[in-house]
PDB file of C-alpha atoms and ligand atoms in Angstrom:
ATOM      1  CA  MET A 717      81.809 -39.399 -33.054  1.00 55.00           C
ATOM      2  CA  ASP A 718      78.233 -37.845 -33.981  1.00 64.00           C
ATOM      3  CA  SER A 719      78.044 -34.319 -32.877  1.00 68.00           C
ATOM      4  CA  THR A 720      74.359 -33.992 -33.630  1.00 75.00           C
ATOM      5  CA  PRO A 721      72.435 -33.043 -30.238  1.00 78.00           C
ATOM      6  CA  PRO A 722      70.009 -35.713 -29.654  1.00 82.00           C
ATOM      7  CA  PHE A 723      66.800 -33.730 -29.536  1.00 94.00           C
ATOM      8  CA  ASP A 724      67.644 -32.340 -32.822  1.00 97.00           C
ATOM      9  CA  LEU A 725      64.708 -32.706 -35.567  1.00 98.00           C
ATOM     10  CA  THR A 726      66.237 -30.920 -38.386  1.00 98.00           C
ATOM     11  CA  GLY A 727      65.002 -32.376 -41.569  1.00 97.00           C
ATOM     12  CA  ARG A 728      61.994 -34.152 -39.825  1.00 98.00           C
ATOM     13  CA  LEU A 729      58.286 -33.432 -40.753  1.00 98.00           C
ATOM     14  CA  ALA A 730      55.606 -33.114 -37.859  1.00 99.00           C
ATOM     15  CA  LEU A 731      51.906 -32.960 -37.910  1.00 99.00           C
ATOM     16  CA  VAL A 732      50.284 -31.545 -34.775  1.00 99.00           C
ATOM     17  CA  THR A 733      46.519 -31.866 -34.760  1.00 98.00           C
ATOM     18  CA  GLY A 734      44.708 -29.196 -32.985  1.00 98.00           C
ATOM     19  CA  SER A 735      47.499 -26.556 -33.429  1.00 98.00           C
ATOM     20  CA  SER A 736      45.878 -23.629 -34.535  1.00 97.00           C
ATOM     21  CA  ARG A 737      45.622 -22.603 -30.836  1.00 95.00           C
ATOM     22  CA  GLY A 738      46.240 -23.501 -27.374  1.00 94.00           C
ATOM     23  CA  ILE A 739      48.776 -26.197 -26.175  1.00 97.00           C
ATOM     24  CA  GLY A 740      48.942 -27.649 -29.818  1.00 98.00           C
ATOM     25  CA  ASN A 741      50.156 -24.537 -31.055  1.00 97.00           C
ATOM     26  CA  ALA A 742      52.915 -24.302 -28.354  1.00 97.00           C
ATOM     27  CA  LEU A 743      54.023 -28.011 -29.253  1.00 98.00           C
ATOM     28  CA  ALA A 744      54.158 -27.096 -32.635  1.00 98.00           C
ATOM     29  CA  SER A 745      56.518 -24.134 -32.231  1.00 98.00           C
ATOM     30  CA  GLY A 746      58.551 -26.275 -29.675  1.00 98.00           C
ATOM     31  CA  LEU A 747      58.947 -29.054 -32.512  1.00 98.00           C
ATOM     32  CA  ALA A 748      59.840 -26.189 -35.109  1.00 98.00           C
ATOM     33  CA  ARG A 749      62.342 -24.724 -32.288  1.00 97.00           C
ATOM     34  CA  ALA A 750      64.029 -28.174 -32.477  1.00 98.00           C
ATOM     35  CA  GLY A 751      64.552 -28.086 -36.105  1.00 98.00           C
ATOM     36  CA  ALA A 752      61.543 -29.741 -37.484  1.00 98.00           C
ATOM     37  CA  SER A 753      59.174 -28.585 -40.211  1.00 98.00           C
ATOM     38  CA  VAL A 754      55.702 -28.429 -38.870  1.00 98.00           C
ATOM     39  CA  VAL A 755      51.960 -28.852 -40.426  1.00 98.00           C
ATOM     40  CA  LEU A 756      49.427 -26.950 -38.453  1.00 98.00           C
ATOM     41  CA  HIS A 757      46.062 -28.053 -38.108  1.00 98.00           C
ATOM     42  CA  GLY A 758      42.687 -27.331 -37.007  1.00 98.00           C
ATOM     43  CA  LEU A 759      38.876 -26.825 -38.234  1.00 97.00           C
ATOM     44  CA  ASP A 760      38.495 -23.176 -38.360  1.00 97.00           C
ATOM     45  CA  ALA A 761      40.215 -22.138 -41.598  1.00 96.00           C
ATOM     46  CA  ASP A 762      40.807 -18.345 -40.688  1.00 97.00           C
ATOM     47  CA  ARG A 763      42.410 -19.085 -37.338  1.00 97.00           C
ATOM     48  CA  LEU A 764      44.599 -21.791 -39.009  1.00 98.00           C
ATOM     49  CA  GLU A 765      45.831 -19.342 -41.363  1.00 98.00           C
ATOM     50  CA  ARG A 766      46.533 -16.521 -38.924  1.00 98.00           C
ATOM     51  CA  SER A 767      48.462 -19.317 -36.693  1.00 98.00           C
ATOM     52  CA  ARG A 768      50.298 -20.201 -39.741  1.00 98.00           C
ATOM     53  CA  LEU A 769      51.352 -16.757 -40.510  1.00 98.00           C
ATOM     54  CA  ALA A 770      52.628 -16.314 -37.013  1.00 98.00           C
ATOM     55  CA  LEU A 771      54.730 -19.296 -36.757  1.00 98.00           C
ATOM     56  CA  ALA A 772      55.767 -18.921 -40.316  1.00 98.00           C
ATOM     57  CA  GLU A 773      57.131 -15.343 -39.285  1.00 98.00           C
ATOM     58  CA  LYS A 774      59.195 -16.968 -36.464  1.00 98.00           C
ATOM     59  CA  PHE A 775      60.622 -20.090 -38.322  1.00 98.00           C
ATOM     60  CA  GLY A 776      60.293 -19.190 -42.015  1.00 98.00           C
ATOM     61  CA  LYS A 777      57.389 -20.138 -44.322  1.00 96.00           C
ATOM     62  CA  ASP A 778      59.127 -23.035 -45.896  1.00 97.00           C
ATOM     63  CA  ARG A 779      59.077 -24.888 -42.354  1.00 98.00           C
ATOM     64  CA  VAL A 780      55.524 -23.991 -41.601  1.00 98.00           C
ATOM     65  CA  ASP A 781      52.267 -25.212 -43.252  1.00 98.00           C
ATOM     66  CA  ALA A 782      48.739 -25.725 -42.523  1.00 98.00           C
ATOM     67  CA  VAL A 783      45.877 -28.531 -43.321  1.00 98.00           C
ATOM     68  CA  ALA A 784      42.164 -28.154 -41.978  1.00 98.00           C
ATOM     69  CA  PHE A 785      40.397 -31.450 -41.633  1.00 98.00           C
ATOM     70  CA  ASN A 786      37.946 -32.803 -39.242  1.00 98.00           C
ATOM     71  CA  ILE A 787      39.640 -35.507 -37.102  1.00 98.00           C
ATOM     72  CA  THR A 788      36.528 -37.338 -36.422  1.00 98.00           C
ATOM     73  CA  ASP A 789      35.506 -38.024 -39.878  1.00 98.00           C
ATOM     74  CA  GLU A 790      37.315 -40.994 -41.624  1.00 98.00           C
ATOM     75  CA  GLY A 791      37.056 -39.600 -44.949  1.00 98.00           C
ATOM     76  CA  SER A 792      38.366 -36.265 -44.157  1.00 98.00           C
ATOM     77  CA  VAL A 793      41.115 -37.578 -42.054  1.00 98.00           C
ATOM     78  CA  ALA A 794      42.095 -39.965 -45.073  1.00 98.00           C
ATOM     79  CA  ARG A 795      42.095 -36.765 -47.620  1.00 98.00           C
ATOM     80  CA  GLY A 796      43.971 -34.744 -45.060  1.00 98.00           C
ATOM     81  CA  ILE A 797      46.679 -37.096 -44.430  1.00 98.00           C
ATOM     82  CA  ALA A 798      46.962 -38.001 -48.294  1.00 98.00           C
ATOM     83  CA  HIS A 799      47.308 -34.067 -48.981  1.00 98.00           C
ATOM     84  CA  ILE A 800      50.315 -33.885 -46.481  1.00 98.00           C
ATOM     85  CA  GLU A 801      52.135 -36.961 -47.807  1.00 98.00           C
ATOM     86  CA  GLU A 802      51.814 -35.989 -51.441  1.00 98.00           C
ATOM     87  CA  ASN A 803      52.317 -32.177 -51.377  1.00 98.00           C
ATOM     88  CA  LEU A 804      54.402 -31.504 -48.227  1.00 98.00           C
ATOM     89  CA  GLY A 805      56.306 -34.792 -47.597  1.00 98.00           C
ATOM     90  CA  ALA A 806      56.692 -38.073 -45.727  1.00 98.00           C
ATOM     91  CA  LEU A 807      55.602 -37.412 -41.855  1.00 99.00           C
ATOM     92  CA  ASP A 808      58.159 -38.389 -39.330  1.00 98.00           C
ATOM     93  CA  ILE A 809      56.377 -37.423 -36.570  1.00 99.00           C
ATOM     94  CA  LEU A 810      52.364 -37.270 -35.248  1.00 99.00           C
ATOM     95  CA  VAL A 811      51.008 -35.521 -32.379  1.00 99.00           C
ATOM     96  CA  ASN A 812      47.391 -36.355 -31.721  1.00 98.00           C
ATOM     97  CA  ASN A 813      46.513 -33.148 -29.611  1.00 98.00           C
ATOM     98  CA  ALA A 814      43.393 -32.016 -30.800  1.00 97.00           C
ATOM     99  CA  GLY A 815      40.426 -32.399 -28.098  1.00 96.00           C
ATOM    100  CA  ILE A 816      37.428 -30.988 -26.306  1.00 94.00           C
ATOM    101  CA  GLN A 817      36.003 -30.721 -22.934  1.00 92.00           C
ATOM    102  CA  HIS A 818      32.393 -31.120 -21.935  1.00 94.00           C
ATOM    103  CA  ARG A 819      31.064 -30.506 -17.988  1.00 93.00           C
ATOM    104  CA  VAL A 820      28.081 -32.088 -16.813  1.00 97.00           C
ATOM    105  CA  PRO A 821      27.393 -34.970 -14.153  1.00 98.00           C
ATOM    106  CA  LEU A 822      26.959 -38.384 -15.792  1.00 98.00           C
ATOM    107  CA  LEU A 823      23.305 -38.624 -14.450  1.00 98.00           C
ATOM    108  CA  ASP A 824      22.654 -35.371 -17.119  1.00 98.00           C
ATOM    109  CA  LEU A 825      24.840 -36.362 -19.825  1.00 98.00           C
ATOM    110  CA  ALA A 826      23.273 -36.728 -23.096  1.00 98.00           C
ATOM    111  CA  VAL A 827      24.326 -39.602 -25.303  1.00 98.00           C
ATOM    112  CA  GLU A 828      25.151 -37.068 -28.139  1.00 98.00           C
ATOM    113  CA  ASP A 829      27.503 -35.236 -25.807  1.00 98.00           C
ATOM    114  CA  TRP A 830      29.192 -38.503 -24.831  1.00 98.00           C
ATOM    115  CA  ASN A 831      29.783 -39.565 -28.583  1.00 98.00           C
ATOM    116  CA  ARG A 832      31.069 -36.386 -29.290  1.00 98.00           C
ATOM    117  CA  VAL A 833      33.615 -36.213 -26.667  1.00 98.00           C
ATOM    118  CA  ILE A 834      34.824 -39.859 -27.402  1.00 98.00           C
ATOM    119  CA  SER A 835      34.989 -39.312 -30.829  1.00 98.00           C
ATOM    120  CA  THR A 836      36.892 -36.102 -30.721  1.00 98.00           C
ATOM    121  CA  ASP A 837      39.214 -37.073 -27.707  1.00 98.00           C
ATOM    122  CA  LEU A 838      39.936 -40.915 -28.628  1.00 98.00           C
ATOM    123  CA  THR A 839      38.304 -42.207 -31.971  1.00 99.00           C
ATOM    124  CA  SER A 840      40.151 -39.335 -33.520  1.00 98.00           C
ATOM    125  CA  ALA A 841      43.725 -40.342 -32.379  1.00 99.00           C
ATOM    126  CA  PHE A 842      42.629 -43.937 -33.928  1.00 99.00           C
ATOM    127  CA  LEU A 843      41.690 -42.357 -37.135  1.00 99.00           C
ATOM    128  CA  VAL A 844      44.663 -40.129 -37.693  1.00 99.00           C
ATOM    129  CA  GLY A 845      47.202 -42.645 -36.019  1.00 99.00           C
ATOM    130  CA  ARG A 846      46.141 -45.380 -38.118  1.00 99.00           C
ATOM    131  CA  GLU A 847      46.126 -43.246 -41.483  1.00 98.00           C
ATOM    132  CA  VAL A 848      49.766 -41.935 -40.917  1.00 99.00           C
ATOM    133  CA  ALA A 849      50.761 -45.422 -39.726  1.00 99.00           C
ATOM    134  CA  ARG A 850      49.765 -46.864 -43.008  1.00 98.00           C
ATOM    135  CA  ARG A 851      52.488 -44.647 -44.357  1.00 98.00           C
ATOM    136  CA  MET A 852      55.084 -44.873 -41.673  1.00 98.00           C
ATOM    137  CA  LEU A 853      55.124 -48.866 -41.318  1.00 98.00           C
ATOM    138  CA  PRO A 854      56.390 -49.325 -44.811  1.00 98.00           C
ATOM    139  CA  ARG A 855      59.198 -46.885 -44.038  1.00 98.00           C
ATOM    140  CA  LYS A 856      60.018 -48.457 -40.716  1.00 98.00           C
ATOM    141  CA  ARG A 857      60.292 -45.318 -38.588  1.00 98.00           C
ATOM    142  CA  GLY A 858      57.995 -42.747 -37.059  1.00 98.00           C
ATOM    143  CA  LYS A 859      56.898 -41.332 -34.035  1.00 98.00           C
ATOM    144  CA  ILE A 860      53.409 -40.901 -32.592  1.00 99.00           C
ATOM    145  CA  ILE A 861      52.740 -38.803 -29.253  1.00 99.00           C
ATOM    146  CA  ASN A 862      49.242 -38.905 -28.128  1.00 99.00           C
ATOM    147  CA  ILE A 863      48.251 -35.898 -25.661  1.00 98.00           C
ATOM    148  CA  GLY A 864      46.281 -37.413 -22.638  1.00 98.00           C
ATOM    149  CA  SER A 865      45.695 -35.810 -19.378  1.00 97.00           C
ATOM    150  CA  VAL A 866      45.798 -36.252 -15.549  1.00 97.00           C
ATOM    151  CA  GLN A 867      42.521 -37.908 -16.597  1.00 97.00           C
ATOM    152  CA  SER A 868      44.073 -40.774 -18.368  1.00 98.00           C
ATOM    153  CA  ASP A 869      44.659 -41.943 -14.837  1.00 97.00           C
ATOM    154  CA  LEU A 870      42.438 -39.958 -12.134  1.00 97.00           C
ATOM    155  CA  ALA A 871      38.752 -39.167 -12.287  1.00 97.00           C
ATOM    156  CA  ARG A 872      36.990 -36.037 -11.474  1.00 93.00           C
ATOM    157  CA  PRO A 873      33.289 -35.284 -11.174  1.00 96.00           C
ATOM    158  CA  THR A 874      31.309 -33.688 -14.214  1.00 96.00           C
ATOM    159  CA  ILE A 875      33.923 -34.930 -16.936  1.00 96.00           C
ATOM    160  CA  GLY A 876      32.987 -38.310 -17.283  1.00 98.00           C
ATOM    161  CA  ALA A 877      33.200 -38.601 -20.993  1.00 98.00           C
ATOM    162  CA  TYR A 878      36.679 -36.736 -21.079  1.00 97.00           C
ATOM    163  CA  THR A 879      38.046 -39.161 -18.244  1.00 98.00           C
ATOM    164  CA  ALA A 880      36.832 -42.064 -20.262  1.00 98.00           C
ATOM    165  CA  ALA A 881      38.389 -40.983 -23.412  1.00 98.00           C
ATOM    166  CA  LYS A 882      41.584 -39.916 -21.825  1.00 98.00           C
ATOM    167  CA  GLY A 883      41.848 -43.342 -19.985  1.00 98.00           C
ATOM    168  CA  GLY A 884      41.230 -44.870 -23.405  1.00 98.00           C
ATOM    169  CA  LEU A 885      44.051 -42.846 -25.038  1.00 98.00           C
ATOM    170  CA  ARG A 886      46.501 -44.431 -22.662  1.00 98.00           C
ATOM    171  CA  ASN A 887      45.602 -47.938 -23.562  1.00 98.00           C
ATOM    172  CA  LEU A 888      45.305 -46.979 -27.375  1.00 99.00           C
ATOM    173  CA  THR A 889      48.967 -45.940 -26.853  1.00 99.00           C
ATOM    174  CA  ARG A 890      49.885 -49.515 -25.648  1.00 99.00           C
ATOM    175  CA  ALA A 891      47.596 -51.153 -28.400  1.00 99.00           C
ATOM    176  CA  MET A 892      49.304 -49.300 -31.018  1.00 99.00           C
ATOM    177  CA  THR A 893      52.609 -50.136 -29.428  1.00 99.00           C
ATOM    178  CA  ALA A 894      51.816 -53.933 -29.225  1.00 98.00           C
ATOM    179  CA  GLU A 895      51.145 -53.854 -33.304  1.00 98.00           C
ATOM    180  CA  TRP A 896      53.482 -51.301 -34.528  1.00 98.00           C
ATOM    181  CA  ALA A 897      56.770 -51.209 -32.449  1.00 98.00           C
ATOM    182  CA  GLY A 898      58.180 -54.091 -33.943  1.00 98.00           C
ATOM    183  CA  GLU A 899      58.029 -52.315 -37.376  1.00 98.00           C
ATOM    184  CA  GLY A 900      60.156 -49.298 -36.147  1.00 98.00           C
ATOM    185  CA  LEU A 901      57.343 -47.143 -34.617  1.00 98.00           C
ATOM    186  CA  GLN A 902      57.362 -45.500 -31.152  1.00 98.00           C
ATOM    187  CA  ILE A 903      54.120 -44.551 -29.716  1.00 98.00           C
ATOM    188  CA  ASN A 904      53.957 -42.787 -26.597  1.00 99.00           C
ATOM    189  CA  ALA A 905      51.579 -40.461 -24.441  1.00 98.00           C
ATOM    190  CA  VAL A 906      51.900 -37.056 -22.606  1.00 98.00           C
ATOM    191  CA  ALA A 907      49.559 -36.474 -19.959  1.00 98.00           C
ATOM    192  CA  PRO A 908      49.615 -32.882 -18.898  1.00 98.00           C
ATOM    193  CA  GLY A 909      48.381 -31.591 -15.501  1.00 97.00           C
ATOM    194  CA  TYR A 910      46.512 -28.412 -14.866  1.00 96.00           C
ATOM    195  CA  ILE A 911      48.241 -26.193 -17.387  1.00 96.00           C
ATOM    196  CA  HIS A 912      47.874 -22.102 -16.973  1.00 94.00           C
ATOM    197  CA  THR A 913      46.717 -21.097 -20.542  1.00 89.00           C
ATOM    198  CA  GLU A 914      44.108 -18.679 -21.788  1.00 82.00           C
ATOM    199  CA  MET A 915      41.560 -21.356 -21.470  1.00 80.00           C
ATOM    200  CA  THR A 916      42.119 -22.014 -17.769  1.00 89.00           C
ATOM    201  CA  GLN A 917      42.631 -18.263 -16.652  1.00 89.00           C
ATOM    202  CA  PRO A 918      39.170 -18.352 -15.235  1.00 90.00           C
ATOM    203  CA  LEU A 919      40.178 -21.339 -12.944  1.00 90.00           C
ATOM    204  CA  VAL A 920      43.639 -19.580 -12.023  1.00 95.00           C
ATOM    205  CA  ASP A 921      41.802 -16.486 -10.978  1.00 96.00           C
ATOM    206  CA  ASP A 922      39.307 -18.637  -8.905  1.00 96.00           C
ATOM    207  CA  GLU A 923      40.883 -18.344  -5.370  1.00 97.00           C
ATOM    208  CA  ALA A 924      39.502 -21.458  -4.108  1.00 97.00           C
ATOM    209  CA  PHE A 925      40.438 -23.623  -7.156  1.00 95.00           C
ATOM    210  CA  ASN A 926      43.695 -22.104  -7.565  1.00 97.00           C
ATOM    211  CA  SER A 927      44.701 -22.844  -3.880  1.00 97.00           C
ATOM    212  CA  TRP A 928      43.272 -26.468  -4.233  1.00 96.00           C
ATOM    213  CA  ILE A 929      45.640 -27.063  -7.114  1.00 97.00           C
ATOM    214  CA  CYS A 930      48.680 -25.425  -5.648  1.00 97.00           C
ATOM    215  CA  LYS A 931      47.816 -27.611  -2.622  1.00 97.00           C
ATOM    216  CA  ARG A 932      47.267 -30.899  -4.605  1.00 97.00           C
ATOM    217  CA  THR A 933      50.197 -30.485  -6.825  1.00 98.00           C
ATOM    218  CA  PRO A 934      53.447 -31.352  -4.972  1.00 98.00           C
ATOM    219  CA  ALA A 935      55.304 -28.756  -7.400  1.00 98.00           C
ATOM    220  CA  ALA A 936      52.965 -26.209  -5.589  1.00 98.00           C
ATOM    221  CA  ARG A 937      52.146 -24.458  -9.041  1.00 98.00           C
ATOM    222  CA  TRP A 938      50.175 -24.903 -12.355  1.00 98.00           C
ATOM    223  CA  GLY A 939      51.972 -26.119 -15.250  1.00 98.00           C
ATOM    224  CA  THR A 940      53.012 -23.968 -18.316  1.00 97.00           C
ATOM    225  CA  VAL A 941      53.083 -24.677 -22.066  1.00 96.00           C
ATOM    226  CA  ASP A 942      56.895 -24.755 -21.792  1.00 95.00           C
ATOM    227  CA  ASP A 943      56.851 -27.346 -19.314  1.00 97.00           C
ATOM    228  CA  LEU A 944      55.427 -29.608 -22.180  1.00 98.00           C
ATOM    229  CA  THR A 945      57.523 -28.751 -25.096  1.00 97.00           C
ATOM    230  CA  GLY A 946      60.702 -30.299 -23.975  1.00 97.00           C
ATOM    231  CA  PRO A 947      59.014 -33.765 -23.144  1.00 98.00           C
ATOM    232  CA  VAL A 948      57.208 -33.662 -26.533  1.00 98.00           C
ATOM    233  CA  GLN A 949      60.584 -33.055 -28.340  1.00 98.00           C
ATOM    234  CA  TRP A 950      62.321 -35.621 -26.340  1.00 98.00           C
ATOM    235  CA  LEU A 951      59.544 -38.176 -27.307  1.00 98.00           C
ATOM    236  CA  ALA A 952      59.792 -37.044 -31.165  1.00 98.00           C
ATOM    237  CA  SER A 953      63.551 -37.177 -31.318  1.00 98.00           C
ATOM    238  CA  ASP A 954      66.083 -39.945 -31.290  1.00 96.00           C
ATOM    239  CA  ALA A 955      66.657 -39.619 -27.793  1.00 97.00           C
ATOM    240  CA  SER A 956      63.758 -41.699 -26.834  1.00 97.00           C
ATOM    241  CA  ALA A 957      64.658 -44.529 -29.248  1.00 96.00           C
ATOM    242  CA  TYR A 958      63.669 -47.190 -26.811  1.00 98.00           C
ATOM    243  CA  VAL A 959      60.864 -45.589 -25.154  1.00 98.00           C
ATOM    244  CA  ASN A 960      57.616 -47.357 -26.150  1.00 98.00           C
ATOM    245  CA  GLY A 961      54.042 -47.497 -25.129  1.00 98.00           C
ATOM    246  CA  GLN A 962      54.559 -45.149 -22.171  1.00 98.00           C
ATOM    247  CA  THR A 963      52.232 -42.161 -20.771  1.00 98.00           C
ATOM    248  CA  ILE A 964      54.573 -39.623 -19.355  1.00 98.00           C
ATOM    249  CA  PHE A 965      52.968 -37.431 -16.712  1.00 98.00           C
ATOM    250  CA  ILE A 966      53.780 -34.014 -16.993  1.00 98.00           C
ATOM    251  CA  ASP A 967      51.699 -32.705 -13.890  1.00 98.00           C
ATOM    252  CA  GLY A 968      54.246 -31.665 -11.039  1.00 98.00           C
ATOM    253  CA  GLY A 969      53.811 -34.775  -9.413  1.00 98.00           C
ATOM    254  CA  MET A 970      50.016 -34.546  -9.166  1.00 98.00           C
ATOM    255  CA  THR A 971      49.188 -38.280  -9.994  1.00 97.00           C
ATOM    256  CA  ALA A 972      52.065 -39.570  -7.673  1.00 97.00           C
ATOM    257  CA  VAL A 973      50.425 -38.390  -4.440  1.00 97.00           C
ATOM    258  CA  VAL A 974      46.957 -38.366  -2.828  1.00 93.00           C
TER     259      VAL A 974
HETATM  260  P1  LIG B1021      42.079 -25.812 -27.345  1.00 56.48           P
HETATM  261  O1  LIG B1021      40.538 -25.745 -26.949  1.00 56.48           O
HETATM  262  O2  LIG B1021      42.827 -24.635 -26.868  1.00 56.48           O
HETATM  263  O3  LIG B1021      42.096 -26.250 -28.911  1.00 56.48           O
HETATM  264  C1  LIG B1021      41.723 -27.285 -29.476  1.00 56.48           C
HETATM  265  C2  LIG B1021      42.391 -27.626 -30.715  1.00 56.48           C
HETATM  266  O4  LIG B1021      41.599 -28.692 -31.269  1.00 56.48           O
HETATM  267  C3  LIG B1021      41.854 -26.256 -31.741  1.00 56.48           C
HETATM  268  O5  LIG B1021      42.878 -26.173 -32.696  1.00 56.48           O
HETATM  269  C4  LIG B1021      40.593 -26.950 -32.671  1.00 56.48           C
HETATM  270  O6  LIG B1021      40.542 -26.289 -33.875  1.00 56.48           O
HETATM  271  C5  LIG B1021      41.118 -28.388 -32.499  1.00 56.48           C
HETATM  272  N1  LIG B1021      39.892 -29.207 -32.734  1.00 56.48           N
HETATM  273  C6  LIG B1021      38.910 -29.580 -31.986  1.00 56.48           C
HETATM  274  N2  LIG B1021      38.221 -30.288 -32.621  1.00 56.48           N
HETATM  275  C7  LIG B1021      38.385 -30.845 -33.864  1.00 56.48           C
HETATM  276  C8  LIG B1021      37.940 -31.337 -34.764  1.00 56.48           C
HETATM  277  N3  LIG B1021      36.839 -32.380 -34.856  1.00 56.48           N
HETATM  278  N4  LIG B1021      38.637 -31.544 -35.916  1.00 56.48           N
HETATM  279  C9  LIG B1021      39.959 -30.797 -36.178  1.00 56.48           C
HETATM  280  N5  LIG B1021      40.324 -30.319 -35.077  1.00 56.48           N
HETATM  281  C10 LIG B1021      39.916 -29.954 -33.973  1.00 56.48           C
HETATM  282  O7  LIG B1021      42.509 -26.973 -26.677  1.00 56.48           O
HETATM  283  P2  LIG B1021      43.734 -27.275 -25.390  1.00 56.48           P
HETATM  284  O8  LIG B1021      45.059 -26.267 -25.941  1.00 56.48           O
HETATM  285  O9  LIG B1021      43.166 -26.654 -24.136  1.00 56.48           O
HETATM  286  O10 LIG B1021      43.894 -28.737 -25.469  1.00 56.48           O
HETATM  287  C11 LIG B1021      44.705 -29.386 -26.303  1.00 56.48           C
HETATM  288  C12 LIG B1021      45.080 -30.743 -25.598  1.00 56.48           C
HETATM  289  O11 LIG B1021      45.818 -30.784 -24.392  1.00 56.48           O
HETATM  290  C13 LIG B1021      43.752 -31.599 -25.608  1.00 56.48           C
HETATM  291  O12 LIG B1021      43.824 -32.985 -25.954  1.00 56.48           O
HETATM  292  C14 LIG B1021      43.494 -31.506 -23.975  1.00 56.48           C
HETATM  293  O13 LIG B1021      42.474 -32.587 -23.509  1.00 56.48           O
HETATM  294  C15 LIG B1021      44.726 -31.774 -23.600  1.00 56.48           C
HETATM  295  N6  LIG B1021      45.150 -31.216 -22.180  1.00 56.48           N
HETATM  296  C16 LIG B1021      44.739 -29.841 -21.864  1.00 56.48           C
HETATM  297  C17 LIG B1021      44.982 -29.368 -20.602  1.00 56.48           C
HETATM  298  C18 LIG B1021      44.654 -27.711 -20.415  1.00 56.48           C
HETATM  299  O14 LIG B1021      45.110 -27.463 -19.114  1.00 56.48           O
HETATM  300  N7  LIG B1021      44.368 -27.086 -21.374  1.00 56.48           N
HETATM  301  C19 LIG B1021      45.164 -30.267 -19.502  1.00 56.48           C
HETATM  302  C20 LIG B1021      45.436 -31.545 -19.995  1.00 56.48           C
HETATM  303  C21 LIG B1021      45.498 -32.106 -21.248  1.00 56.48           C
HETATM  304  P3  LIG B1021      39.786 -24.972 -33.955  1.00 56.48           P
HETATM  305  O15 LIG B1021      40.763 -23.846 -33.618  1.00 56.48           O
HETATM  306  O16 LIG B1021      39.468 -24.860 -35.498  1.00 56.48           O
HETATM  307  O17 LIG B1021      38.482 -25.027 -33.154  1.00 56.48           O
END
């Protein structure tokens, strides 16, 4: 009988985009906790190096690397992924996490800002996913996890471009599945609800918004980054071997109720 725990990621190599900080950094840490070697990623080289040092201190420098490239630029993505595969090893896991937000009503939304959000939050997952899949497909194995949002399913005023991008990401997850699942790849998405992070601290401190979130969420609380690491470990591991094309909402039930 195989006694390896089903969530074990020992010996696997994972790239998490946008992991120099925020949710991506917590997800990379979670994958490392499950045994994976991780490649941290971001744009700002100094911030990325600080994050690499912090994670390497926890998990050992042989299991933590960092590579900076712009996920919105096709050439940068090709060079970044080639660098990883040639110097660090074959990627088993890709988490398309990097993303940005831009809050303005649709009538005031400039097309440059629309394009910037769509390109960072949606086109990037196609570019990085395609480049990684080009290597994973001949190996007939690989996990791609796209990070959506409750906006993959629901809309809110003032974040139209983000909502369109995250909805698109849900269907890109299905499109990748339609073409690549037969060749041994599993592509799924995790859609976080409202997560208490440094970035959302002002919203937590806003009494009216905080009380709306707690009433609107069946679990009656904000999510934490720790609520996301288990589902991502599961989707990255052999335990999810027959899960394909799904978007798993980690939102305390927000998208289950009106
Ligand atoms: P942060 O703003 O904290 O971090 C964004 C990361 O993406 C950084 O590492 C940043 O790098 C990187 N990044 C941004 N643009 C680029 C680019 N063009 N090329 C390379 N790297 C880039 O994000 P969050 O942790 O808040 O969000 C992470 C993901 O989770 C996003 O997809 C977001 O939509 C999703 N999400 C977040 C929620 C929340 O409550 N925060 C809720 C639901 C979903 P650098 O540090 O160099 O700038």
